[in-house]
Amino acid sequence: MNKKIIKGSEALLESLLKEGVSTIFGYPGGQAVPIYDALYDYKDRLKHILVRHEQGAVHAAEGYARVSGKVGVCVVTSGPGVANTITGIADAMMDSTPIVVIAGQVSANLLGTDAFQEIDVIGVTQPITKWAYQVRNADEIPQAVARAFYIASTGRPGPVVLDITRNAQTGQIIYHPIAINYIRSYIPVPEVNNEKITEAAELINNAQKPFAIIGQGVILGNAETELLEFLRKADIPAASTMLGLSVLSSDEPLNMGMLGMHGNVAPNLKTNECDVLIAIGMRFDDRVTGDLNNYARQAKIIHFDIDPAEINKNVTVDVAVLGDVKITLPSVTQLLNKSKHKKWIEEFRDIKIKETELVINKEIFPVEGALTMGEVVHRVSEATGHNAILVTDVGQNQMMGVRYFKYSRTRSVVTSGGAGTMGYGLPASIGAKFGAPGREVCLFVGDGGLQMTIQELGTIMQYGVNVKIILLNNGYLGMVRQWQELFWQERYSETEMKNPDFVKIASAYHISTRCVAQRENLDDAIREMLDTQGAFLLEVRVENKGMVYPMTPAGAKVTDIIWKR
C-alpha cells in the first residue's frame, strides 16, 4: 500500500475537499503563506475568492452558508488578519450559521513570546464559537478539520475556528482521509422524549386559539415540508421571526407575517391572546418578546428546539420538545386532530386589513413626496417575481427589506439578526451569489452600512459577481435617527451623513450604476438593473426622515405598538 506523504498545508486542502468544500473566501498573509502556496496547485478543485478585508471573508462565508445549506469556509492570516474576523464570528454564533474559520498562526516554538503578528486566537474566539482549537503539528490537521466540520454543521450550527501554526502547515505527514460522526461528550441532537410529544399534541388538540411562531431552526433543520403539514393539519396560524422568514411562502394562507419590534401588528397582538403558543426553532429573542413579564402570560407554551440551553432561558414553557425538528414535528403531527380555526384566523386577517390601510399602503404606494424605502423594496420584489434572494444590511433598510420583500421559496433571506452587524450586507451578498449562482441576489443597503465594507466592490469587480445592489440613500444613519426622533426629543446627534458620489465609486470599480430620485423613473431603473448582465448598483435617493412603522419600543409589551407617526 502506497503511503501519501504531504505537507500539512496540503493535508488541510485535501481535508477540505473531503468535506465537500468547493469555495473558500480569504485573504493571504505571512503566517498563511504555506496554505496559499499549496492552494496554487488546487485551483482546479478549490475556488478561492480574494476579498478586500477579512471581515468581508467571514460575512461572505456566512452568506454562502445561509443560502446553500453547506458550511462556509474562510482562510486568513494571524494577528490583525484573524482579529478582523471577530465581528463575523460573533455574528455567525448569534445567528447559528455554520462556518469554519481557518487562521494561520506563528510557529509553535514562538507561541507566548509576543512574536510578530501573534495573537491568542483561542482565548479571543472561544466565547463566540462552538469550538476553537489550535493545531500545533501537521499530524493533527486531518482530524481537526473533520472535527471542525462535524461540530459546525450538526445540532445547532455555528462557527468553528482552527488556529494552525506555521510549523504545522509546513511539516510533513502520512495523509489519509478522516471522517467523524461521533465525538464523546458532544450530543448534537437530544433524544426525543415521547411523553413530551404526546403532551404537546394534547395541548394543541384542545386549543381554541393556537398560534405558531417560527424561527430559523426550521430552515436549518430542512423541515419546511414537515412544518407545513403540521400547520395545515391543525389549521394553525403562524408568523416568523426575521431569520425564519421564507420558511413559509408569502402567499401561504396560514402565514400571518413577521414577529418582532417592526413586525406585523396581528402576530404581535395575538401573541398575548392565543391559548397555546407553539415556538418552533426560535429562541425568544428580546426583539420578539419585548417585556418578558407581560409576554403570553395567558398561554400554554410549547417549545420545539434542538438546543437544551434555549429551554426556559428567557420564557418558561409548559412543554419542551427537544430534538431534531424534522423528526419531532411529524411525531406530533401524526397525533393531531384535523381541525379548523376559521374565526381565530379571521381575527388575524381583520388586523392585517387595518395595518394595510394605515401603514403598508402608505409606505409602498405613496401618492406624493419623496421616494420611500418600502416602495422601492416592493417594486424590486414585484419585478423579480418574488423569486430572488433578499440580502440586507442593518438598519431601516433591513426592516423595510424584510417587511416588504416577498418570498416563494426557502433560504431566501440573508440578514444579520442577533448581532445586527452594519457592513454585513455587501460581503454577505457576494457569498450568497456563490452559494446560489442560479438565483437572483438583491442587496438592500443603507448609505452608512455600505461604507463600512465598500471595499468589497473590488471583490465583485475581480470575479464578476452578479449581485444587484439597491442603495437606499437617505443621508442619515436612519435607524438611530428614528430612535432619536421618537425617544430622544429629536436631538439628532451625529446621525446625519455627508456622502460621496456613489455612482462614481461604483463606476471606478467597473460596476454598472444608476441614480434615481424621482418616482416616475424608478420602474425603468429597476428593469435596467435586472436586465444588466453582471453587477449593478442602483442608488435610490429616498426621503431623509422616513420611519419604519409599526414599532414596538424596546422593553415594552408586544401589544404596545406605535402604528404611525
PDB file of C-alpha atoms in Angstrom, residues 241-488:
ATOM      1  CA  THR A 241     -39.024  35.691  13.298  1.00  0.00           C
ATOM      2  CA  MET A 242     -36.870  37.768  10.969  1.00  0.00           C
ATOM      3  CA  LEU A 243     -34.445  34.883  10.414  1.00  0.00           C
ATOM      4  CA  GLY A 244     -37.347  32.480   9.962  1.00  0.00           C
ATOM      5  CA  LEU A 245     -38.755  34.443   7.017  1.00  0.00           C
ATOM      6  CA  SER A 246     -39.116  32.445   3.776  1.00  0.00           C
ATOM      7  CA  VAL A 247     -39.705  29.171   5.657  1.00  0.00           C
ATOM      8  CA  LEU A 248     -43.312  29.782   4.551  1.00  0.00           C
ATOM      9  CA  SER A 249     -44.060  31.335   1.180  1.00  0.00           C
ATOM     10  CA  SER A 250     -45.566  34.807   1.359  1.00  0.00           C
ATOM     11  CA  ASP A 251     -48.816  33.591  -0.223  1.00  0.00           C
ATOM     12  CA  GLU A 252     -49.356  30.707   2.222  1.00  0.00           C
ATOM     13  CA  PRO A 253     -52.829  31.336   3.775  1.00  0.00           C
ATOM     14  CA  LEU A 254     -51.611  30.411   7.273  1.00  0.00           C
ATOM     15  CA  ASN A 255     -48.654  32.818   7.067  1.00  0.00           C
ATOM     16  CA  MET A 256     -49.565  35.851   9.174  1.00  0.00           C
ATOM     17  CA  GLY A 257     -46.308  37.719   8.651  1.00  0.00           C
ATOM     18  CA  MET A 258     -43.356  38.663  10.826  1.00  0.00           C
ATOM     19  CA  LEU A 259     -42.984  38.935  14.590  1.00  0.00           C
ATOM     20  CA  GLY A 260     -40.977  41.486  16.485  1.00  0.00           C
ATOM     21  CA  MET A 261     -40.239  45.143  17.041  1.00  0.00           C
ATOM     22  CA  HIS A 262     -41.017  46.105  13.433  1.00  0.00           C
ATOM     23  CA  GLY A 263     -43.100  43.042  12.667  1.00  0.00           C
ATOM     24  CA  ASN A 264     -46.717  42.840  11.596  1.00  0.00           C
ATOM     25  CA  VAL A 265     -49.340  44.000  14.047  1.00  0.00           C
ATOM     26  CA  ALA A 266     -51.558  40.911  14.145  1.00  0.00           C
ATOM     27  CA  PRO A 267     -48.854  38.397  15.174  1.00  0.00           C
ATOM     28  CA  ASN A 268     -47.663  40.665  17.978  1.00  0.00           C
ATOM     29  CA  LEU A 269     -51.155  41.345  19.307  1.00  0.00           C
ATOM     30  CA  LYS A 270     -52.293  37.737  19.026  1.00  0.00           C
ATOM     31  CA  THR A 271     -49.253  36.517  20.947  1.00  0.00           C
ATOM     32  CA  ASN A 272     -50.988  37.901  24.022  1.00  0.00           C
ATOM     33  CA  GLU A 273     -54.383  36.445  23.078  1.00  0.00           C
ATOM     34  CA  CYS A 274     -53.650  32.877  21.985  1.00  0.00           C
ATOM     35  CA  ASP A 275     -54.321  29.996  24.367  1.00  0.00           C
ATOM     36  CA  VAL A 276     -51.478  27.781  23.087  1.00  0.00           C
ATOM     37  CA  LEU A 277     -48.259  29.341  21.785  1.00  0.00           C
ATOM     38  CA  ILE A 278     -46.086  26.941  19.777  1.00  0.00           C
ATOM     39  CA  ALA A 279     -42.484  28.103  19.351  1.00  0.00           C
ATOM     40  CA  ILE A 280     -40.595  26.147  16.695  1.00  0.00           C
ATOM     41  CA  GLY A 281     -36.851  26.603  16.221  1.00  0.00           C
ATOM     42  CA  MET A 282     -36.669  30.081  17.738  1.00  0.00           C
ATOM     43  CA  ARG A 283     -35.013  31.429  20.872  1.00  0.00           C
ATOM     44  CA  PHE A 284     -37.429  34.030  22.289  1.00  0.00           C
ATOM     45  CA  ASP A 285     -35.157  36.939  21.430  1.00  0.00           C
ATOM     46  CA  ASP A 286     -35.929  40.221  23.208  1.00  0.00           C
ATOM     47  CA  ARG A 287     -36.845  41.858  19.892  1.00  0.00           C
ATOM     48  CA  VAL A 288     -39.654  39.290  19.633  1.00  0.00           C
ATOM     49  CA  THR A 289     -40.814  39.087  23.252  1.00  0.00           C
ATOM     50  CA  GLY A 290     -40.494  42.663  24.466  1.00  0.00           C
ATOM     51  CA  ASP A 291     -41.281  42.844  28.190  1.00  0.00           C
ATOM     52  CA  LEU A 292     -40.985  39.251  29.416  1.00  0.00           C
ATOM     53  CA  ASN A 293     -43.220  39.980  32.395  1.00  0.00           C
ATOM     54  CA  ASN A 294     -46.070  40.671  30.008  1.00  0.00           C
ATOM     55  CA  TYR A 295     -45.348  38.115  27.300  1.00  0.00           C
ATOM     56  CA  ALA A 296     -48.003  35.471  26.512  1.00  0.00           C
ATOM     57  CA  ARG A 297     -48.964  35.138  30.168  1.00  0.00           C
ATOM     58  CA  GLN A 298     -52.360  33.689  29.219  1.00  0.00           C
ATOM     59  CA  ALA A 299     -50.985  30.894  27.027  1.00  0.00           C
ATOM     60  CA  LYS A 300     -49.699  27.394  27.465  1.00  0.00           C
ATOM     61  CA  ILE A 301     -46.330  27.395  25.716  1.00  0.00           C
ATOM     62  CA  ILE A 302     -44.757  24.568  23.718  1.00  0.00           C
ATOM     63  CA  HIS A 303     -41.140  24.932  22.638  1.00  0.00           C
ATOM     64  CA  PHE A 304     -39.579  22.793  19.866  1.00  0.00           C
ATOM     65  CA  ASP A 305     -35.795  23.160  19.844  1.00  0.00           C
ATOM     66  CA  ILE A 306     -32.607  21.221  19.265  1.00  0.00           C
ATOM     67  CA  ASP A 307     -30.618  23.135  21.888  1.00  0.00           C
ATOM     68  CA  PRO A 308     -31.456  22.336  25.535  1.00  0.00           C
ATOM     69  CA  ALA A 309     -29.799  25.616  26.578  1.00  0.00           C
ATOM     70  CA  GLU A 310     -32.656  27.569  24.983  1.00  0.00           C
ATOM     71  CA  ILE A 311     -35.363  25.881  27.043  1.00  0.00           C
ATOM     72  CA  ASN A 312     -36.633  28.198  29.793  1.00  0.00           C
ATOM     73  CA  LYS A 313     -33.736  30.591  29.148  1.00  0.00           C
ATOM     74  CA  ASN A 314     -35.971  33.588  28.512  1.00  0.00           C
ATOM     75  CA  VAL A 315     -39.531  32.260  28.625  1.00  0.00           C
ATOM     76  CA  THR A 316     -40.711  29.498  30.931  1.00  0.00           C
ATOM     77  CA  VAL A 317     -42.535  26.880  28.865  1.00  0.00           C
ATOM     78  CA  ASP A 318     -45.090  24.215  29.695  1.00  0.00           C
ATOM     79  CA  VAL A 319     -43.849  21.546  27.281  1.00  0.00           C
ATOM     80  CA  ALA A 320     -40.326  21.316  25.869  1.00  0.00           C
ATOM     81  CA  VAL A 321     -40.000  19.126  22.778  1.00  0.00           C
ATOM     82  CA  LEU A 322     -36.280  18.614  22.361  1.00  0.00           C
ATOM     83  CA  GLY A 323     -34.773  17.081  19.264  1.00  0.00           C
ATOM     84  CA  ASP A 324     -34.387  17.470  15.512  1.00  0.00           C
ATOM     85  CA  VAL A 325     -37.457  19.372  14.334  1.00  0.00           C
ATOM     86  CA  LYS A 326     -37.539  17.261  11.172  1.00  0.00           C
ATOM     87  CA  ILE A 327     -38.286  14.300  13.455  1.00  0.00           C
ATOM     88  CA  THR A 328     -40.256  15.890  16.298  1.00  0.00           C
ATOM     89  CA  LEU A 329     -42.709  17.869  14.164  1.00  0.00           C
ATOM     90  CA  PRO A 330     -44.021  14.821  12.236  1.00  0.00           C
ATOM     91  CA  SER A 331     -44.205  12.883  15.506  1.00  0.00           C
ATOM     92  CA  VAL A 332     -46.590  15.489  16.877  1.00  0.00           C
ATOM     93  CA  THR A 333     -48.436  15.908  13.585  1.00  0.00           C
ATOM     94  CA  GLN A 334     -49.496  12.265  13.455  1.00  0.00           C
ATOM     95  CA  LEU A 335     -51.195  12.691  16.856  1.00  0.00           C
ATOM     96  CA  LEU A 336     -53.073  15.853  15.889  1.00  0.00           C
ATOM     97  CA  ASN A 337     -56.763  16.022  15.109  1.00  0.00           C
ATOM     98  CA  LYS A 338     -57.780  17.517  11.796  1.00  0.00           C
ATOM     99  CA  SER A 339     -59.005  20.922  12.962  1.00  0.00           C
ATOM    100  CA  LYS A 340     -60.377  24.240  11.754  1.00  0.00           C
ATOM    101  CA  HIS A 341     -59.902  27.603  13.458  1.00  0.00           C
ATOM    102  CA  LYS A 342     -61.710  29.819  10.970  1.00  0.00           C
ATOM    103  CA  LYS A 343     -62.891  32.517  13.387  1.00  0.00           C
ATOM    104  CA  TRP A 344     -59.479  32.771  15.089  1.00  0.00           C
ATOM    105  CA  ILE A 345     -57.678  33.099  11.757  1.00  0.00           C
ATOM    106  CA  GLU A 346     -60.147  35.757  10.578  1.00  0.00           C
ATOM    107  CA  GLU A 347     -59.168  37.858  13.593  1.00  0.00           C
ATOM    108  CA  PHE A 348     -55.580  37.957  12.272  1.00  0.00           C
ATOM    109  CA  ARG A 349     -56.802  38.931   8.823  1.00  0.00           C
ATOM    110  CA  ASP A 350     -59.010  41.727  10.161  1.00  0.00           C
ATOM    111  CA  ILE A 351     -55.995  43.296  11.862  1.00  0.00           C
ATOM    112  CA  LYS A 352     -53.902  42.815   8.712  1.00  0.00           C
ATOM    113  CA  ILE A 353     -56.509  44.786   6.738  1.00  0.00           C
ATOM    114  CA  LYS A 354     -56.212  47.629   9.236  1.00  0.00           C
ATOM    115  CA  GLU A 355     -52.386  47.559   9.103  1.00  0.00           C
ATOM    116  CA  THR A 356     -52.521  47.551   5.315  1.00  0.00           C
ATOM    117  CA  GLU A 357     -54.724  50.637   5.281  1.00  0.00           C
ATOM    118  CA  LEU A 358     -52.912  52.626   7.963  1.00  0.00           C
ATOM    119  CA  VAL A 359     -49.295  51.654   7.311  1.00  0.00           C
ATOM    120  CA  ILE A 360     -48.468  49.343   4.410  1.00  0.00           C
ATOM    121  CA  ASN A 361     -50.288  51.068   1.549  1.00  0.00           C
ATOM    122  CA  LYS A 362     -48.991  54.468   2.602  1.00  0.00           C
ATOM    123  CA  GLU A 363     -45.426  53.092   2.570  1.00  0.00           C
ATOM    124  CA  ILE A 364     -45.470  51.133  -0.680  1.00  0.00           C
ATOM    125  CA  PHE A 365     -47.994  53.213  -2.644  1.00  0.00           C
ATOM    126  CA  PRO A 366     -47.277  56.844  -1.692  1.00  0.00           C
ATOM    127  CA  VAL A 367     -49.018  59.402  -3.877  1.00  0.00           C
ATOM    128  CA  GLU A 368     -46.677  62.320  -3.296  1.00  0.00           C
ATOM    129  CA  GLY A 369     -43.396  63.345  -1.748  1.00  0.00           C
ATOM    130  CA  ALA A 370     -40.003  61.677  -1.947  1.00  0.00           C
ATOM    131  CA  LEU A 371     -39.486  58.011  -2.723  1.00  0.00           C
ATOM    132  CA  THR A 372     -39.886  55.714   0.280  1.00  0.00           C
ATOM    133  CA  MET A 373     -37.774  52.710   1.182  1.00  0.00           C
ATOM    134  CA  GLY A 374     -40.819  50.472   1.305  1.00  0.00           C
ATOM    135  CA  GLU A 375     -41.984  51.259  -2.207  1.00  0.00           C
ATOM    136  CA  VAL A 376     -38.503  50.578  -3.588  1.00  0.00           C
ATOM    137  CA  VAL A 377     -38.354  47.184  -1.859  1.00  0.00           C
ATOM    138  CA  HIS A 378     -41.888  46.351  -3.010  1.00  0.00           C
ATOM    139  CA  ARG A 379     -41.194  47.228  -6.632  1.00  0.00           C
ATOM    140  CA  VAL A 380     -37.953  45.263  -6.769  1.00  0.00           C
ATOM    141  CA  SER A 381     -39.682  42.238  -5.254  1.00  0.00           C
ATOM    142  CA  GLU A 382     -42.502  42.512  -7.798  1.00  0.00           C
ATOM    143  CA  ALA A 383     -40.028  42.853 -10.661  1.00  0.00           C
ATOM    144  CA  THR A 384     -38.213  39.658  -9.632  1.00  0.00           C
ATOM    145  CA  GLY A 385     -41.437  37.681  -9.354  1.00  0.00           C
ATOM    146  CA  HIS A 386     -40.717  37.183  -5.646  1.00  0.00           C
ATOM    147  CA  ASN A 387     -38.107  34.566  -6.588  1.00  0.00           C
ATOM    148  CA  ALA A 388     -34.946  36.438  -5.602  1.00  0.00           C
ATOM    149  CA  ILE A 389     -32.772  36.092  -2.526  1.00  0.00           C
ATOM    150  CA  LEU A 390     -33.085  39.118  -0.253  1.00  0.00           C
ATOM    151  CA  VAL A 391     -29.860  40.253   1.402  1.00  0.00           C
ATOM    152  CA  THR A 392     -29.893  43.253   3.707  1.00  0.00           C
ATOM    153  CA  ASP A 393     -27.511  45.292   5.729  1.00  0.00           C
ATOM    154  CA  VAL A 394     -28.688  46.549   9.137  1.00  0.00           C
ATOM    155  CA  GLY A 395     -30.943  49.463   9.982  1.00  0.00           C
ATOM    156  CA  GLN A 396     -34.032  50.883   8.309  1.00  0.00           C
ATOM    157  CA  ASN A 397     -33.028  49.241   5.028  1.00  0.00           C
ATOM    158  CA  GLN A 398     -33.136  45.893   6.822  1.00  0.00           C
ATOM    159  CA  MET A 399     -36.537  46.388   8.412  1.00  0.00           C
ATOM    160  CA  MET A 400     -38.081  47.710   5.222  1.00  0.00           C
ATOM    161  CA  GLY A 401     -36.458  44.897   3.276  1.00  0.00           C
ATOM    162  CA  VAL A 402     -37.808  42.070   5.399  1.00  0.00           C
ATOM    163  CA  ARG A 403     -41.239  43.733   5.727  1.00  0.00           C
ATOM    164  CA  TYR A 404     -41.908  44.368   2.051  1.00  0.00           C
ATOM    165  CA  PHE A 405     -39.943  41.759   0.115  1.00  0.00           C
ATOM    166  CA  LYS A 406     -41.921  38.600  -0.644  1.00  0.00           C
ATOM    167  CA  TYR A 407     -40.753  35.015  -0.821  1.00  0.00           C
ATOM    168  CA  SER A 408     -41.721  31.997  -2.893  1.00  0.00           C
ATOM    169  CA  ARG A 409     -39.053  29.560  -1.673  1.00  0.00           C
ATOM    170  CA  THR A 410     -36.978  28.817   1.395  1.00  0.00           C
ATOM    171  CA  ARG A 411     -33.461  30.124   2.143  1.00  0.00           C
ATOM    172  CA  SER A 412     -34.360  33.459   0.582  1.00  0.00           C
ATOM    173  CA  VAL A 413     -33.354  35.813   3.408  1.00  0.00           C
ATOM    174  CA  VAL A 414     -29.769  36.649   4.356  1.00  0.00           C
ATOM    175  CA  THR A 415     -29.520  39.241   7.118  1.00  0.00           C
ATOM    176  CA  SER A 416     -27.739  39.824  10.408  1.00  0.00           C
ATOM    177  CA  GLY A 417     -30.182  39.073  13.215  1.00  0.00           C
ATOM    178  CA  GLY A 418     -28.747  38.657  16.691  1.00  0.00           C
ATOM    179  CA  ALA A 419     -25.663  40.820  16.295  1.00  0.00           C
ATOM    180  CA  GLY A 420     -27.175  43.441  13.985  1.00  0.00           C
ATOM    181  CA  THR A 421     -23.896  43.953  12.138  1.00  0.00           C
ATOM    182  CA  MET A 422     -23.657  47.012   9.903  1.00  0.00           C
ATOM    183  CA  GLY A 423     -21.415  46.255   6.946  1.00  0.00           C
ATOM    184  CA  TYR A 424     -22.737  42.698   6.747  1.00  0.00           C
ATOM    185  CA  GLY A 425     -24.794  43.129   3.605  1.00  0.00           C
ATOM    186  CA  LEU A 426     -22.309  43.670   0.773  1.00  0.00           C
ATOM    187  CA  PRO A 427     -19.919  40.772   1.546  1.00  0.00           C
ATOM    188  CA  ALA A 428     -22.839  38.509   2.517  1.00  0.00           C
ATOM    189  CA  SER A 429     -24.449  39.149  -0.871  1.00  0.00           C
ATOM    190  CA  ILE A 430     -21.224  38.043  -2.568  1.00  0.00           C
ATOM    191  CA  GLY A 431     -21.225  34.810  -0.580  1.00  0.00           C
ATOM    192  CA  ALA A 432     -24.921  34.298  -1.285  1.00  0.00           C
ATOM    193  CA  LYS A 433     -24.340  34.540  -5.030  1.00  0.00           C
ATOM    194  CA  PHE A 434     -21.567  31.937  -4.900  1.00  0.00           C
ATOM    195  CA  GLY A 435     -23.817  29.755  -2.731  1.00  0.00           C
ATOM    196  CA  ALA A 436     -26.776  30.014  -5.119  1.00  0.00           C
ATOM    197  CA  PRO A 437     -25.354  31.031  -8.514  1.00  0.00           C
ATOM    198  CA  GLY A 438     -28.600  30.292 -10.326  1.00  0.00           C
ATOM    199  CA  ARG A 439     -30.674  32.721  -8.265  1.00  0.00           C
ATOM    200  CA  GLU A 440     -31.012  36.489  -8.414  1.00  0.00           C
ATOM    201  CA  VAL A 441     -29.452  38.162  -5.370  1.00  0.00           C
ATOM    202  CA  CYS A 442     -30.796  41.571  -4.365  1.00  0.00           C
ATOM    203  CA  LEU A 443     -28.988  43.513  -1.647  1.00  0.00           C
ATOM    204  CA  PHE A 444     -30.710  46.403   0.124  1.00  0.00           C
ATOM    205  CA  VAL A 445     -28.215  48.552   1.962  1.00  0.00           C
ATOM    206  CA  GLY A 446     -28.097  51.995   3.540  1.00  0.00           C
ATOM    207  CA  ASP A 447     -25.507  54.676   2.907  1.00  0.00           C
ATOM    208  CA  GLY A 448     -23.996  54.035   6.354  1.00  0.00           C
ATOM    209  CA  GLY A 449     -23.694  50.262   6.109  1.00  0.00           C
ATOM    210  CA  LEU A 450     -22.385  50.300   2.547  1.00  0.00           C
ATOM    211  CA  GLN A 451     -19.445  52.478   3.532  1.00  0.00           C
ATOM    212  CA  MET A 452     -18.411  50.056   6.286  1.00  0.00           C
ATOM    213  CA  THR A 453     -17.433  47.352   3.779  1.00  0.00           C
ATOM    214  CA  ILE A 454     -17.490  49.284   0.493  1.00  0.00           C
ATOM    215  CA  GLN A 455     -14.083  47.888  -0.425  1.00  0.00           C
ATOM    216  CA  GLU A 456     -15.785  44.600  -1.307  1.00  0.00           C
ATOM    217  CA  LEU A 457     -16.863  46.241  -4.548  1.00  0.00           C
ATOM    218  CA  GLY A 458     -13.345  45.218  -5.548  1.00  0.00           C
ATOM    219  CA  THR A 459     -14.231  41.572  -4.981  1.00  0.00           C
ATOM    220  CA  ILE A 460     -17.318  41.994  -7.152  1.00  0.00           C
ATOM    221  CA  MET A 461     -15.176  43.583  -9.864  1.00  0.00           C
ATOM    222  CA  GLN A 462     -12.467  40.924  -9.807  1.00  0.00           C
ATOM    223  CA  TYR A 463     -14.816  37.944 -10.004  1.00  0.00           C
ATOM    224  CA  GLY A 464     -17.704  39.472 -11.926  1.00  0.00           C
ATOM    225  CA  VAL A 465     -20.152  38.668  -9.137  1.00  0.00           C
ATOM    226  CA  ASN A 466     -23.680  39.268 -10.424  1.00  0.00           C
ATOM    227  CA  VAL A 467     -25.318  40.930  -7.430  1.00  0.00           C
ATOM    228  CA  LYS A 468     -27.895  43.689  -7.634  1.00  0.00           C
ATOM    229  CA  ILE A 469     -27.167  46.383  -5.033  1.00  0.00           C
ATOM    230  CA  ILE A 470     -30.015  48.709  -4.150  1.00  0.00           C
ATOM    231  CA  LEU A 471     -28.601  51.592  -2.113  1.00  0.00           C
ATOM    232  CA  LEU A 472     -31.347  53.287  -0.112  1.00  0.00           C
ATOM    233  CA  ASN A 473     -29.659  56.630   0.443  1.00  0.00           C
ATOM    234  CA  ASN A 474     -31.330  58.941   2.956  1.00  0.00           C
ATOM    235  CA  GLY A 475     -28.243  60.820   4.137  1.00  0.00           C
ATOM    236  CA  TYR A 476     -28.679  59.585   7.697  1.00  0.00           C
ATOM    237  CA  LEU A 477     -27.913  56.690   9.977  1.00  0.00           C
ATOM    238  CA  GLY A 478     -31.614  56.131   9.663  1.00  0.00           C
ATOM    239  CA  MET A 479     -32.492  53.740  12.449  1.00  0.00           C
ATOM    240  CA  VAL A 480     -30.536  55.650  15.074  1.00  0.00           C
ATOM    241  CA  ARG A 481     -32.110  58.866  13.779  1.00  0.00           C
ATOM    242  CA  GLN A 482     -35.558  57.270  14.160  1.00  0.00           C
ATOM    243  CA  TRP A 483     -34.842  56.449  17.800  1.00  0.00           C
ATOM    244  CA  GLN A 484     -33.570  59.983  18.353  1.00  0.00           C
ATOM    245  CA  GLU A 485     -36.798  61.367  16.907  1.00  0.00           C
ATOM    246  CA  LEU A 486     -39.115  59.124  18.919  1.00  0.00           C
ATOM    247  CA  PHE A 487     -37.306  58.790  22.226  1.00  0.00           C
ATOM    248  CA  TRP A 488     -34.594  61.456  22.432  1.00  0.00           C
TER     249      TRP A 488
END
